[in-house]
Amino acid sequence: MGIPLKQQAAVARYLVTQKLKGVKRYPLVLMLEPLFQCNLACAGCGKIDHPDEILKRRLSVEECLEAVDECGAPIVSIPGGEPLLHKEMPQIVEGIVARKKFVYLCTNALLLKKRMKDYTPSPYLTFSVHLDGLKERHDASVCQEGVFERAVDAIQEALARGFRVTVNCTLFQGESAEEIAEFLDFCNDLGIEAVTISPGFQYEKAPRQDVFIRNSETKELFRRLFRIGKEKKAKWRLNHSSFYLDFLAGNRAYSCTPWGNPTRNVFGWQKPCYFLADEGYAKTFKELMETTPWDKYGTSRNPKCANCMAHCGYEPTAVEDAMAHPLQAAWVALMGPRTEGPMVPDPEMARKAKEADSLAEAVE
């Protein structure tokens, strides 16, 4: 794991406090999305498919900080769009840091060198740079040449200035475990803090639908990747809990925890999660938590969720499981995910089997 001890301790205190209070549903990370506008048009992105009048909308500093206070999560992730296009982003980040919340400012880094002077290094601020692999893979993913080199250049400057820097990598169809291993080696050599790595979610509105990986393929891919890591004795720094990595390798069956990463954007509080944009919005965080039909969502319950293994939905589940089984979590962290033997049943296959059984019963 590449998460600093200061942050681990703060999150642990927060989790214990929720448990002691008897809170059943609580947020772990606030997904604060102050704009949809971006300076790239990536093949797998479903966030930029809005008319110009929507793309021009922004959450104000006051609205952003109100969402942070209302939600109360210890971590704030600021995705987009491209957050650095927001002229008031420095004030938003400053306000979140002043609250001693850990903020991950997600960026494709095209504007990072130009805007870096507007920010101050802090243990509470991390630039999370989008890289979907090495040069050829990343530039193809973002549909523009030269982006990888510019992003790496910006990362190096940010590190030199004392900023925390992580990389956010989304995996798509056609990736090989060897490619990913080479990329993780590169990130280690680059000196970044850690890599967030997750299979892409199949947005209904994404420009291309043939780029997404299915659950079974994802599990096989991660097993091969972790096998390579063990053979090389690689010390990859991954920004995940050990149980989430074990889940990616097909060793754990989880339901998602959508309220673990609630989303506030220009439309309001998004139901039920960051990815499903057509399920409605709430005016307040309290309304989101109390009126969202949470039981309707998940890989075994909703076809829209069928191939999702994204960290924003399953990392909170993994963290909850790790709290209940700390010794098991520590063992997986020490030994790495199991890469041989049977996998747990695929929730999507289980859902289809249940539907088939119900249909058969109805016919009889």
mmCIF file with all atom_site columns, N, CA and C in Angstrom, residues 1 226 230 241-247 249 251-252 254 325-338:
data_model
loop_
_atom_site.group_PDB
_atom_site.id
_atom_site.type_symbol
_atom_site.label_atom_id
_atom_site.label_alt_id
_atom_site.label_comp_id
_atom_site.label_asym_id
_atom_site.label_entity_id
_atom_site.label_seq_id
_atom_site.pdbx_PDB_ins_code
_atom_site.Cartn_x
_atom_site.Cartn_y
_atom_site.Cartn_z
_atom_site.occupancy
_atom_site.B_iso_or_equiv
_atom_site.pdbx_formal_charge
_atom_site.auth_seq_id
_atom_site.auth_comp_id
_atom_site.auth_asym_id
_atom_site.auth_atom_id
_atom_site.pdbx_PDB_model_num
ATOM 1  N N  . MET A 1 1   ? 0.830   -1.199  0.000   1.00 0.00 ? 1   MET A N  1
ATOM 2  C CA . MET A 1 1   ? 0.000   0.000   0.000   1.00 0.00 ? 1   MET A CA 1
ATOM 3  C C  . MET A 1 1   ? 0.865   1.249   0.000   1.00 0.00 ? 1   MET A C  1
ATOM 4  N N  . PHE A 1 226 ? -0.863  -10.050 -10.758 1.00 0.00 ? 226 PHE A N  1
ATOM 5  C CA . PHE A 1 226 ? -0.322  -10.305 -9.427  1.00 0.00 ? 226 PHE A CA 1
ATOM 6  C C  . PHE A 1 226 ? 0.667   -11.467 -9.437  1.00 0.00 ? 226 PHE A C  1
ATOM 7  N N  . LYS A 1 230 ? 4.513   -11.260 -8.113  1.00 0.00 ? 230 LYS A N  1
ATOM 8  C CA . LYS A 1 230 ? 5.138   -12.174 -7.160  1.00 0.00 ? 230 LYS A CA 1
ATOM 9  C C  . LYS A 1 230 ? 6.411   -12.770 -7.731  1.00 0.00 ? 230 LYS A C  1
ATOM 10 N N  . SER A 1 241 ? -6.987  -0.984  -0.598  1.00 0.00 ? 241 SER A N  1
ATOM 11 C CA . SER A 1 241 ? -6.948  -1.950  0.498   1.00 0.00 ? 241 SER A CA 1
ATOM 12 C C  . SER A 1 241 ? -6.593  -3.324  -0.068  1.00 0.00 ? 241 SER A C  1
ATOM 13 N N  . SER A 1 242 ? -6.033  -4.176  0.762   1.00 0.00 ? 242 SER A N  1
ATOM 14 C CA . SER A 1 242 ? -5.638  -5.517  0.310   1.00 0.00 ? 242 SER A CA 1
ATOM 15 C C  . SER A 1 242 ? -6.858  -6.333  -0.128  1.00 0.00 ? 242 SER A C  1
ATOM 16 N N  . PHE A 1 243 ? -7.995  -6.136  0.526   1.00 0.00 ? 243 PHE A N  1
ATOM 17 C CA . PHE A 1 243 ? -9.186  -6.910  0.183   1.00 0.00 ? 243 PHE A CA 1
ATOM 18 C C  . PHE A 1 243 ? -9.771  -6.473  -1.163  1.00 0.00 ? 243 PHE A C  1
ATOM 19 N N  . TYR A 1 244 ? -9.633  -5.193  -1.531  1.00 0.00 ? 244 TYR A N  1
ATOM 20 C CA . TYR A 1 244 ? -10.125 -4.784  -2.848  1.00 0.00 ? 244 TYR A CA 1
ATOM 21 C C  . TYR A 1 244 ? -9.286  -5.451  -3.941  1.00 0.00 ? 244 TYR A C  1
ATOM 22 N N  . LEU A 1 245 ? -7.984  -5.526  -3.739  1.00 0.00 ? 245 LEU A N  1
ATOM 23 C CA . LEU A 1 245 ? -7.119  -6.200  -4.711  1.00 0.00 ? 245 LEU A CA 1
ATOM 24 C C  . LEU A 1 245 ? -7.463  -7.687  -4.776  1.00 0.00 ? 245 LEU A C  1
ATOM 25 N N  . ASP A 1 246 ? -7.791  -8.270  -3.629  1.00 0.00 ? 246 ASP A N  1
ATOM 26 C CA . ASP A 1 246 ? -8.198  -9.673  -3.585  1.00 0.00 ? 246 ASP A CA 1
ATOM 27 C C  . ASP A 1 246 ? -9.519  -9.873  -4.333  1.00 0.00 ? 246 ASP A C  1
ATOM 28 N N  . PHE A 1 247 ? -10.404 -8.899  -4.241  1.00 0.00 ? 247 PHE A N  1
ATOM 29 C CA . PHE A 1 247 ? -11.669 -8.909  -4.978  1.00 0.00 ? 247 PHE A CA 1
ATOM 30 C C  . PHE A 1 247 ? -11.410 -8.863  -6.483  1.00 0.00 ? 247 PHE A C  1
ATOM 31 N N  . ALA A 1 249 ? -8.947  -9.969  -8.027  1.00 0.00 ? 249 ALA A N  1
ATOM 32 C CA . ALA A 1 249 ? -8.376  -11.247 -8.437  1.00 0.00 ? 249 ALA A CA 1
ATOM 33 C C  . ALA A 1 249 ? -9.380  -12.396 -8.364  1.00 0.00 ? 249 ALA A C  1
ATOM 34 N N  . ASN A 1 251 ? -11.137 -13.475 -5.721  1.00 0.00 ? 251 ASN A N  1
ATOM 35 C CA . ASN A 1 251 ? -11.095 -14.262 -4.492  1.00 0.00 ? 251 ASN A CA 1
ATOM 36 C C  . ASN A 1 251 ? -12.155 -13.861 -3.476  1.00 0.00 ? 251 ASN A C  1
ATOM 37 N N  . ARG A 1 252 ? -12.900 -12.803 -3.775  1.00 0.00 ? 252 ARG A N  1
ATOM 38 C CA . ARG A 1 252 ? -13.935 -12.341 -2.855  1.00 0.00 ? 252 ARG A CA 1
ATOM 39 C C  . ARG A 1 252 ? -15.160 -11.918 -3.642  1.00 0.00 ? 252 ARG A C  1
ATOM 40 N N  . TYR A 1 254 ? -18.236 -9.494  -3.533  1.00 0.00 ? 254 TYR A N  1
ATOM 41 C CA . TYR A 1 254 ? -18.719 -8.306  -2.848  1.00 0.00 ? 254 TYR A CA 1
ATOM 42 C C  . TYR A 1 254 ? -19.923 -7.703  -3.573  1.00 0.00 ? 254 TYR A C  1
ATOM 43 N N  . HIS A 1 325 ? -12.414 -8.250  9.578   1.00 0.00 ? 325 HIS A N  1
ATOM 44 C CA . HIS A 1 325 ? -11.444 -9.353  9.532   1.00 0.00 ? 325 HIS A CA 1
ATOM 45 C C  . HIS A 1 325 ? -10.025 -8.795  9.374   1.00 0.00 ? 325 HIS A C  1
ATOM 46 N N  . PRO A 1 326 ? -9.531  -8.096  10.387  1.00 0.00 ? 326 PRO A N  1
ATOM 47 C CA . PRO A 1 326 ? -8.233  -7.419  10.266  1.00 0.00 ? 326 PRO A CA 1
ATOM 48 C C  . PRO A 1 326 ? -7.054  -8.360  10.060  1.00 0.00 ? 326 PRO A C  1
ATOM 49 N N  . LEU A 1 327 ? -7.077  -9.530  10.670  1.00 0.00 ? 327 LEU A N  1
ATOM 50 C CA . LEU A 1 327 ? -5.957  -10.465 10.518  1.00 0.00 ? 327 LEU A CA 1
ATOM 51 C C  . LEU A 1 327 ? -5.903  -11.016 9.091   1.00 0.00 ? 327 LEU A C  1
ATOM 52 N N  . GLN A 1 328 ? -7.072  -11.334 8.528   1.00 0.00 ? 328 GLN A N  1
ATOM 53 C CA . GLN A 1 328 ? -7.119  -11.789 7.136   1.00 0.00 ? 328 GLN A CA 1
ATOM 54 C C  . GLN A 1 328 ? -6.617  -10.703 6.190   1.00 0.00 ? 328 GLN A C  1
ATOM 55 N N  . ALA A 1 329 ? -7.045  -9.457  6.448   1.00 0.00 ? 329 ALA A N  1
ATOM 56 C CA . ALA A 1 329 ? -6.631  -8.338  5.602   1.00 0.00 ? 329 ALA A CA 1
ATOM 57 C C  . ALA A 1 329 ? -5.121  -8.141  5.672   1.00 0.00 ? 329 ALA A C  1
ATOM 58 N N  . ALA A 1 330 ? -4.573  -8.262  6.865   1.00 0.00 ? 330 ALA A N  1
ATOM 59 C CA . ALA A 1 330 ? -3.127  -8.114  7.038   1.00 0.00 ? 330 ALA A CA 1
ATOM 60 C C  . ALA A 1 330 ? -2.378  -9.235  6.315   1.00 0.00 ? 330 ALA A C  1
ATOM 61 N N  . TRP A 1 331 ? -2.937  -10.448 6.346   1.00 0.00 ? 331 TRP A N  1
ATOM 62 C CA . TRP A 1 331 ? -2.305  -11.578 5.677   1.00 0.00 ? 331 TRP A CA 1
ATOM 63 C C  . TRP A 1 331 ? -2.278  -11.373 4.158   1.00 0.00 ? 331 TRP A C  1
ATOM 64 N N  . VAL A 1 332 ? -3.406  -10.918 3.596   1.00 0.00 ? 332 VAL A N  1
ATOM 65 C CA . VAL A 1 332 ? -3.453  -10.657 2.155   1.00 0.00 ? 332 VAL A CA 1
ATOM 66 C C  . VAL A 1 332 ? -2.498  -9.526  1.786   1.00 0.00 ? 332 VAL A C  1
ATOM 67 N N  . ALA A 1 333 ? -2.420  -8.505  2.635   1.00 0.00 ? 333 ALA A N  1
ATOM 68 C CA . ALA A 1 333 ? -1.495  -7.400  2.384   1.00 0.00 ? 333 ALA A CA 1
ATOM 69 C C  . ALA A 1 333 ? -0.049  -7.891  2.381   1.00 0.00 ? 333 ALA A C  1
ATOM 70 N N  . LEU A 1 334 ? 0.248   -8.846  3.249   1.00 0.00 ? 334 LEU A N  1
ATOM 71 C CA . LEU A 1 334 ? 1.609   -9.381  3.354   1.00 0.00 ? 334 LEU A CA 1
ATOM 72 C C  . LEU A 1 334 ? 1.934   -10.334 2.211   1.00 0.00 ? 334 LEU A C  1
ATOM 73 N N  . MET A 1 335 ? 1.014   -11.238 1.891   1.00 0.00 ? 335 MET A N  1
ATOM 74 C CA . MET A 1 335 ? 1.281   -12.298 0.920   1.00 0.00 ? 335 MET A CA 1
ATOM 75 C C  . MET A 1 335 ? 0.817   -11.964 -0.496  1.00 0.00 ? 335 MET A C  1
ATOM 76 N N  . GLY A 1 336 ? -0.084  -10.986 -0.600  1.00 0.00 ? 336 GLY A N  1
ATOM 77 C CA . GLY A 1 336 ? -0.650  -10.662 -1.903  1.00 0.00 ? 336 GLY A CA 1
ATOM 78 C C  . GLY A 1 336 ? -1.870  -11.527 -2.198  1.00 0.00 ? 336 GLY A C  1
ATOM 79 N N  . PRO A 1 337 ? -2.703  -11.114 -3.145  1.00 0.00 ? 337 PRO A N  1
ATOM 80 C CA . PRO A 1 337 ? -3.894  -11.898 -3.501  1.00 0.00 ? 337 PRO A CA 1
ATOM 81 C C  . PRO A 1 337 ? -3.529  -13.277 -4.045  1.00 0.00 ? 337 PRO A C  1
ATOM 82 N N  . ARG A 1 338 ? -4.405  -14.243 -3.777  1.00 0.00 ? 338 ARG A N  1
ATOM 83 C CA . ARG A 1 338 ? -4.212  -15.590 -4.312  1.00 0.00 ? 338 ARG A CA 1
ATOM 84 C C  . ARG A 1 338 ? -4.366  -15.553 -5.830  1.00 0.00 ? 338 ARG A C  1
#
